[in-house]
Amino acid sequence: MSTVVRLLTRQFNGTQAVLNYLGGTIVATLEMAKKNGGPGLIAEVLPQAPVLTISVFGPLTIRRGNTELGSNDLGGPKPRQVLEILLLNFGSAVSKTRIMDLLWGDNHPSVALPTLESYVSVLRRHLQPGTGRSGPLRTVTGGYAIDRSLVDLDLNRFDTLTKQASQADAPAALALLTEALEIASAPLLGDELLPAWAEEERALHAARVSLARVQAAETALAVGDVAKAITWGGAAAKEDPLNERAWTALILGLERNGEKTEALRAYDRCRRVMDEELGCAPSPVLKEAHARLLTSTAAAQGPAEARPSIRVVAESRDAAPQLTKQETERLRILIVDDHTTFSDLLAGALDREPDLKSVGAAKSVESAVTMFRELQPDVVIMDLYLTDGSGLKAAEHILSEASEARIVMLTGNPSQDALREAASMGICGFLPKDGALGVMLDTLRHAHPGNMIVHPALVAGLGGAAGSLPEPAGM
């Protein structure tokens, strides 16, 4: 669609109809001829359907009509992060200074402002082609904002549903909270592992989801849906063992469902956690439930002499746990990175995959070699820069002992020499550390000695020098 504004004016019966078409937005203005002191101006804005449907739970996905865009289709990591920052501030203006601080921290490049503006231009070409500044990504005074009327965002729907639930009666609130929790079933910004601002937003959102789970469990208990009370109460207690409201919903749900033994076990776990972490006892409500459970359980068991004897068998420390078939088929991944937050987030992402599993995290060259010997992982994913040296040095030690080892290297700024050295020693892949999580996971799955995978973004960053590098594979 041309960006030129088309203005059509028709005259009829003393009424002037002005039809303004601008970037997919139609505004109709009727100006009645002023006669005998009649009305002057009547304006009507036609309702607009969302131009984009965006999901920030799990991998970032964007639907524009029949076109679907992923996290790799937005011009690179930094433009993608600009969009994510604006989406997390949905409908509110974010200043350019604030965005630059989030992108670069205290290390703004000298051309930070024009670079940010170029990122926004790239985003607009992908999100709203042909509409310039009139699409969902708006320029406001000193910054940018997402037009709420043109975007259907899953995070916004979650927030809206939870707010509506707080004002509804119990049956309606349960339905609203159920829908909200289904929307937020995947982690926020699941593709974005590295930036500190993403970690902070995930932590804040996780607290909101946990609160919604507790509210849903309590509401389910109030309307008699004990199955949902048990499910959500158990999930909330597992996520935050110090949340006494979650334990209460879980234990009361188990009691009402007739699962008295499980309710007693849950109470015991709650009591131990509260004592060890907070130095306090459970609430009076839980103590009363515990007393009821003990009384009813004792009555059901009958006289002591009728109870079967219990034989305690000492567990052998040498006995290895029996793994299920699914666990034995999962790729075992060793993470080597001196950034604890990144390692923890990546480990969580790996463990959520049905075919991948984190087996440990090392922080240095020495610990990487030691842990590889002890754990014998299927794949190693390693940062190029470690506290005590280069990841290439650790890879060299590992490959000298196990030439078939599969190692994928992460970095934000590799040199031509580093890429050449990696290829010569048999490293399987080189990826940007701030790249998309999905690409990282797929590379781990397909890493194979003798077939080095280099992400195009890293090759492009080397400019003309890339001609002498090994040819990228699998991307």
XYZ file of C-alpha atoms in Angstrom:
475
model
C 0.000 0.000 0.000
C 1.401 3.445 -0.930
C 2.320 5.667 1.966
C 0.751 8.654 0.190
C -2.357 9.851 1.981
C -5.361 9.716 -0.309
C -8.009 12.308 0.382
C -11.359 11.959 -1.315
C -13.914 14.707 -0.993
C -17.484 14.520 -2.160
C -20.066 17.268 -2.120
C -23.749 16.494 -1.811
C -26.801 18.270 -0.355
C -24.687 20.814 1.475
C -22.816 18.036 3.360
C -19.094 17.557 2.984
C -17.849 13.973 3.548
C -14.107 13.627 3.997
C -12.633 10.127 3.827
C -9.073 9.929 5.119
C -7.084 6.769 4.375
C -3.812 6.538 6.237
C -1.910 3.296 6.751
C -4.945 1.048 7.007
C -6.808 3.448 9.359
C -10.041 4.971 8.130
C -11.320 8.150 9.746
C -14.605 9.569 8.513
C -15.466 13.210 9.285
C -18.827 14.702 8.450
C -19.015 18.472 8.399
C -22.558 19.713 8.141
C -23.180 23.057 6.553
C -23.913 25.572 9.251
C -27.463 26.699 8.695
C -29.585 28.650 11.107
C -27.127 28.022 13.931
C -27.126 24.272 13.277
C -24.434 21.856 14.571
C -20.929 22.506 13.413
C -18.696 19.361 13.392
C -19.470 15.687 13.939
C -16.544 13.241 13.984
C -16.634 9.475 14.005
C -13.668 7.070 14.155
C -14.463 3.666 12.771
C -13.409 0.706 14.952
C -10.136 -0.937 13.955
C -9.217 -4.610 13.929
C -5.754 -5.523 15.282
C -3.075 -5.449 12.604
C -0.704 -7.765 14.517
C -1.223 -10.744 16.818
C 1.845 -11.161 19.029
C 2.816 -13.803 21.572
C 5.601 -13.205 24.089
C 4.945 -16.382 26.057
C 7.455 -18.962 24.848
C 9.182 -18.084 21.561
C 8.338 -14.618 20.228
C 5.830 -15.013 17.370
C 4.058 -12.374 15.309
C 1.151 -12.803 12.908
C 0.479 -10.155 10.294
C -2.442 -11.380 8.204
C -1.352 -14.710 6.739
C 2.321 -14.009 7.447
C 3.998 -15.389 10.562
C 7.240 -13.893 11.833
C 9.551 -15.482 14.384
C 12.324 -14.112 16.562
C 14.806 -14.581 13.684
C 12.730 -12.511 11.230
C 13.109 -9.075 12.828
C 16.543 -7.986 11.670
C 18.718 -9.374 14.467
C 18.898 -9.633 18.277
C 18.932 -5.895 19.044
C 15.897 -4.917 16.916
C 14.051 -7.903 18.401
C 14.904 -6.712 21.912
C 13.674 -3.189 21.099
C 10.311 -4.682 20.131
C 10.208 -6.833 23.275
C 10.930 -3.802 25.482
C 8.042 -1.920 23.873
C 5.710 -4.923 24.177
C 6.493 -5.268 27.882
C 5.452 -1.611 28.218
C 2.382 -2.219 26.070
C 0.596 0.993 25.151
C 3.002 3.200 27.135
C 5.716 5.431 25.713
C 9.300 4.342 26.327
C 11.955 7.013 25.919
C 14.876 6.483 23.581
C 17.239 6.993 26.517
C 15.548 4.215 28.492
C 15.710 1.815 25.542
C 19.400 2.574 24.982
C 20.113 1.977 28.676
C 18.411 -1.423 28.497
C 20.189 -2.404 25.280
C 23.710 -1.302 26.183
C 23.757 -0.568 29.926
C 26.511 1.899 30.770
C 28.413 1.151 27.552
C 26.466 3.170 24.988
C 28.250 3.210 21.627
C 29.005 6.678 20.293
C 26.331 6.208 17.632
C 23.729 4.733 20.014
C 20.882 7.069 19.043
C 21.108 6.678 15.238
C 21.687 2.960 15.747
C 18.470 2.694 17.798
C 16.567 4.663 15.156
C 17.883 2.311 12.480
C 16.656 -0.680 14.545
C 13.192 0.882 14.678
C 13.233 1.411 10.901
C 14.144 -2.261 10.435
C 11.274 -3.305 12.717
C 8.791 -1.165 10.825
C 9.793 -2.739 7.516
C 8.989 -6.165 8.978
C 5.967 -5.309 11.127
C 4.151 -2.688 9.079
C 5.480 -2.679 5.517
C 4.243 0.190 3.420
C 2.726 2.202 6.275
C 5.744 4.080 7.576
C 5.149 5.500 11.049
C 1.385 5.038 11.012
C 1.349 1.347 11.936
C 1.460 -0.343 15.346
C 4.987 0.876 16.188
C 4.486 4.595 16.817
C 6.919 7.446 17.305
C 6.037 9.602 20.293
C 7.780 12.575 21.830
C 11.270 11.420 22.730
C 10.586 7.727 22.236
C 8.370 4.964 20.890
C 5.197 3.079 21.825
C 3.030 0.203 20.630
C -0.499 1.220 19.587
C -2.774 -0.955 21.749
C -5.639 -0.694 19.267
C -3.575 -2.317 16.503
C -1.982 -5.201 18.407
C -3.475 -8.270 20.090
C -0.846 -9.216 22.724
C -1.130 -12.388 24.821
C 0.534 -10.699 27.821
C -2.095 -7.954 27.741
C -4.882 -10.551 27.576
C -3.404 -12.320 30.622
C -3.312 -9.060 32.601
C -6.851 -8.136 31.539
C -8.283 -11.529 32.512
C -6.663 -11.514 35.953
C -7.967 -8.002 36.638
C -11.471 -9.020 35.582
C -11.270 -12.089 37.817
C -10.529 -9.937 40.860
C -13.879 -8.186 40.354
C -16.024 -11.210 39.419
C -17.964 -13.729 41.501
C -16.325 -17.093 42.194
C -17.635 -19.153 39.211
C -16.850 -16.378 36.713
C -13.488 -15.691 38.353
C -12.538 -19.363 38.053
C -13.286 -19.350 34.310
C -11.295 -16.126 33.803
C -8.297 -17.367 35.794
C -8.356 -20.705 33.981
C -8.150 -18.895 30.641
C -5.398 -16.569 31.916
C -3.249 -19.458 33.162
C -3.658 -21.315 29.886
C -2.384 -18.225 28.034
C 0.632 -17.939 30.371
C 1.540 -21.637 30.322
C 4.920 -20.954 28.639
C 7.690 -18.769 30.152
C 7.766 -15.084 29.303
C 10.286 -14.255 26.550
C 11.353 -17.870 26.244
C 13.805 -17.019 23.443
C 15.575 -14.232 25.341
C 18.189 -15.680 27.710
C 20.917 -13.098 28.111
C 19.757 -9.511 28.875
C 19.362 -8.538 32.530
C 16.168 -6.607 31.792
C 14.575 -9.773 30.377
C 15.492 -11.680 33.540
C 13.918 -8.969 35.702
C 10.726 -8.935 33.642
C 10.492 -12.729 33.827
C 10.861 -12.632 37.608
C 8.127 -10.002 37.959
C 5.821 -11.883 35.618
C 6.497 -15.217 37.356
C 5.313 -13.619 40.599
C 2.084 -12.485 38.884
C 1.496 -15.959 37.449
C 2.150 -17.558 40.833
C -0.389 -15.215 42.442
C -2.926 -16.089 39.731
C -2.357 -19.812 40.424
C -2.973 -19.323 44.141
C -6.102 -17.272 43.446
C -7.316 -19.923 41.019
C -6.685 -22.698 43.577
C -8.557 -20.798 46.302
C -11.426 -19.992 43.945
C -11.636 -23.608 42.776
C -11.804 -24.682 46.421
C -14.617 -22.194 47.033
C -16.748 -23.562 44.176
C -15.989 -27.206 44.985
C -13.625 -27.991 42.097
C -11.054 -29.809 44.243
C -9.154 -31.260 41.273
C -8.203 -27.768 40.070
C -7.470 -26.666 43.633
C -5.002 -29.548 44.018
C -3.388 -28.960 40.613
C -2.879 -25.219 40.977
C -2.141 -25.268 44.693
C 0.512 -27.944 44.155
C 2.080 -26.037 41.241
C 2.214 -22.793 43.232
C 3.693 -24.534 46.317
C 6.343 -26.227 44.180
C 7.286 -22.925 42.557
C 7.355 -21.029 45.862
C 7.612 -23.396 48.857
C 7.183 -20.457 51.277
C 3.743 -19.550 49.888
C 1.460 -20.661 52.706
C -1.687 -19.828 50.754
C -0.622 -22.332 48.098
C -0.002 -25.041 50.721
C -3.382 -24.306 52.302
C -5.260 -24.713 49.014
C -3.347 -27.909 48.228
C -3.834 -29.528 51.651
C -7.513 -28.592 51.962
C -8.106 -29.784 48.394
C -6.481 -33.154 49.126
C -8.498 -33.468 52.340
C -11.811 -32.772 50.592
C -10.876 -35.189 47.829
C -10.381 -37.986 50.353
C -6.599 -38.163 49.805
C -5.813 -37.930 53.508
C -2.389 -39.594 53.402
C -1.210 -37.253 50.645
C -2.618 -34.304 52.582
C -0.596 -35.327 55.659
C 2.553 -35.621 53.555
C 1.948 -32.191 52.078
C 1.435 -30.750 55.565
C 4.708 -32.302 56.735
C 6.599 -30.768 53.788
C 4.992 -27.396 54.483
C 5.826 -27.585 58.214
C 9.480 -28.448 57.565
C 9.945 -25.679 54.984
C 8.332 -23.060 57.220
C 10.449 -24.139 60.175
C 13.767 -24.335 58.320
C 13.374 -21.195 56.202
C 11.277 -18.885 58.379
C 11.514 -20.390 61.848
C 7.739 -20.440 62.273
C 4.872 -22.936 62.388
C 2.017 -23.302 59.865
C -1.104 -21.154 60.235
C -4.014 -22.071 62.559
C -6.079 -23.096 59.514
C -3.448 -25.663 58.512
C -2.998 -26.867 62.093
C -6.739 -27.506 62.333
C -6.676 -29.387 59.026
C -3.731 -31.440 60.306
C -5.637 -32.378 63.478
C -8.677 -33.460 61.441
C -6.495 -35.544 59.140
C -4.753 -37.294 62.013
C -8.087 -38.113 63.690
C -9.740 -39.453 60.546
C -6.629 -41.419 59.477
C -6.246 -43.049 62.891
C -9.931 -44.028 62.902
C -9.642 -45.565 59.447
C -6.550 -47.614 60.366
C -8.231 -49.314 63.358
C -6.429 -50.860 66.398
C -2.665 -50.758 66.441
C -2.316 -54.554 66.537
C -4.160 -54.870 63.252
C -1.714 -52.689 61.383
C 0.890 -54.375 59.193
C 4.490 -54.148 60.357
C 6.841 -51.811 58.551
C 10.296 -53.004 57.515
C 12.971 -50.365 56.942
C 15.594 -51.226 54.324
C 18.799 -49.179 54.177
C 19.404 -47.652 50.773
C 22.668 -48.655 49.141
C 24.813 -45.683 48.156
C 26.277 -47.696 45.313
C 22.929 -48.402 43.686
C 22.503 -46.306 40.534
C 19.024 -44.851 39.906
C 17.061 -46.569 37.174
C 16.428 -44.149 34.311
C 13.307 -44.290 32.206
C 13.545 -44.878 28.487
C 12.691 -41.255 27.784
C 15.469 -40.021 30.111
C 18.076 -42.277 28.524
C 17.191 -40.925 25.083
C 17.607 -37.268 26.056
C 20.798 -35.518 24.934
C 22.896 -34.702 28.006
C 24.271 -31.152 27.807
C 27.158 -29.654 29.815
C 27.028 -25.832 30.043
C 30.326 -23.940 30.384
C 29.826 -20.224 31.109
C 31.035 -17.881 33.853
C 27.697 -15.997 33.913
C 25.589 -17.872 36.471
C 22.317 -16.265 35.399
C 22.814 -17.284 31.785
C 23.728 -20.839 32.793
C 20.665 -21.158 35.042
C 18.298 -19.847 32.382
C 19.774 -22.068 29.682
C 19.642 -25.108 31.983
C 15.966 -24.424 32.625
C 15.288 -24.114 28.907
C 17.110 -27.393 28.193
C 15.214 -29.280 30.884
C 11.878 -28.122 29.437
C 12.711 -29.831 26.134
C 11.615 -33.484 25.850
C 14.856 -34.565 24.144
C 17.445 -32.412 25.965
C 18.746 -32.351 29.535
C 21.237 -30.213 31.461
C 23.736 -32.319 33.433
C 25.918 -29.604 34.949
C 27.456 -26.144 34.642
C 31.164 -25.227 34.733
C 32.609 -21.709 34.975
C 36.263 -22.085 34.007
C 38.617 -23.936 31.676
C 39.754 -26.241 34.463
C 36.265 -27.062 35.749
C 35.011 -27.606 32.179
C 37.648 -30.283 31.530
C 37.084 -31.914 34.927
C 33.286 -32.006 34.583
C 33.513 -33.378 31.046
C 35.626 -36.285 32.341
C 33.210 -36.980 35.198
C 29.878 -36.496 33.408
C 30.703 -37.602 29.845
C 27.981 -35.380 28.299
C 26.701 -35.840 24.753
C 27.234 -32.162 23.870
C 29.121 -29.256 25.471
C 27.899 -25.678 24.964
C 30.670 -23.276 25.926
C 31.333 -19.548 26.100
C 34.390 -18.392 24.152
C 35.535 -16.188 27.038
C 35.925 -17.758 30.504
C 37.310 -16.412 33.776
C 40.628 -18.234 33.477
C 41.143 -18.257 29.734
C 39.608 -19.056 26.378
C 36.889 -21.596 25.784
C 38.988 -22.755 22.861
C 41.646 -23.871 25.363
C 39.069 -25.933 27.261
C 37.784 -27.377 23.991
C 41.340 -28.307 22.980
C 41.852 -30.265 26.230
C 38.505 -32.025 25.875
C 39.018 -32.949 22.216
C 42.555 -34.234 22.933
C 40.986 -36.779 25.295
C 37.760 -37.426 23.374
C 38.068 -36.549 19.693
C 34.419 -37.442 19.090
C 33.194 -34.852 21.628
C 30.569 -32.445 20.328
C 31.262 -28.834 21.335
C 29.239 -25.742 20.389
C 30.891 -22.364 21.092
C 29.010 -19.166 22.051
C 30.249 -15.626 21.603
C 29.119 -12.148 20.704
C 32.201 -11.045 18.780
C 34.485 -13.756 17.389
C 37.658 -12.978 15.483
C 38.559 -14.598 12.182
C 41.440 -16.388 13.903
C 39.098 -17.788 16.577
C 36.732 -19.183 13.958
C 39.607 -20.696 11.993
C 41.116 -22.259 15.124
C 37.719 -23.642 16.153
C 37.223 -25.263 12.764
C 40.697 -26.783 12.731
C 40.353 -28.428 16.145
C 36.926 -29.944 15.397
C 34.412 -27.696 17.174
C 30.909 -28.353 15.847
C 29.393 -24.887 15.907
C 29.787 -21.150 16.553
C 26.653 -19.217 17.590
C 25.910 -15.675 18.839
C 25.312 -15.712 22.584
C 22.351 -13.323 22.282
C 20.762 -15.232 19.404
C 17.405 -16.988 19.412
C 16.981 -19.869 21.840
C 15.311 -22.039 19.202
C 18.369 -21.851 16.920
C 20.642 -22.690 19.846
C 18.614 -25.772 20.798
C 18.419 -27.023 17.206
C 22.193 -26.611 16.836
C 22.768 -28.714 19.955
C 20.545 -31.423 18.486
C 22.358 -31.480 15.144
C 25.942 -30.810 16.256
C 28.233 -33.385 14.668
C 32.055 -33.598 14.498
C 33.417 -32.636 11.098
C 30.449 -30.410 10.193
C 30.954 -26.938 11.688
C 27.827 -24.768 11.980
C 28.459 -21.006 11.949
C 25.547 -18.632 12.374
C 25.297 -16.169 9.440
C 25.211 -13.216 11.856
C 28.743 -14.034 13.013
C 30.068 -14.446 9.499
C 28.413 -11.199 8.398
C 29.984 -9.368 11.321
C 33.457 -10.143 9.974
C 32.743 -8.373 6.691
C 35.105 -9.083 3.813
C 37.311 -11.309 5.944
C 34.647 -13.979 5.929
C 35.727 -15.300 2.566
C 38.572 -17.326 4.046
C 36.455 -18.931 6.766
C 34.954 -22.419 6.706
C 31.661 -22.483 4.873
C 28.646 -22.230 7.233
C 26.576 -25.391 7.397
C 23.085 -26.212 8.540
C 21.843 -22.624 8.966
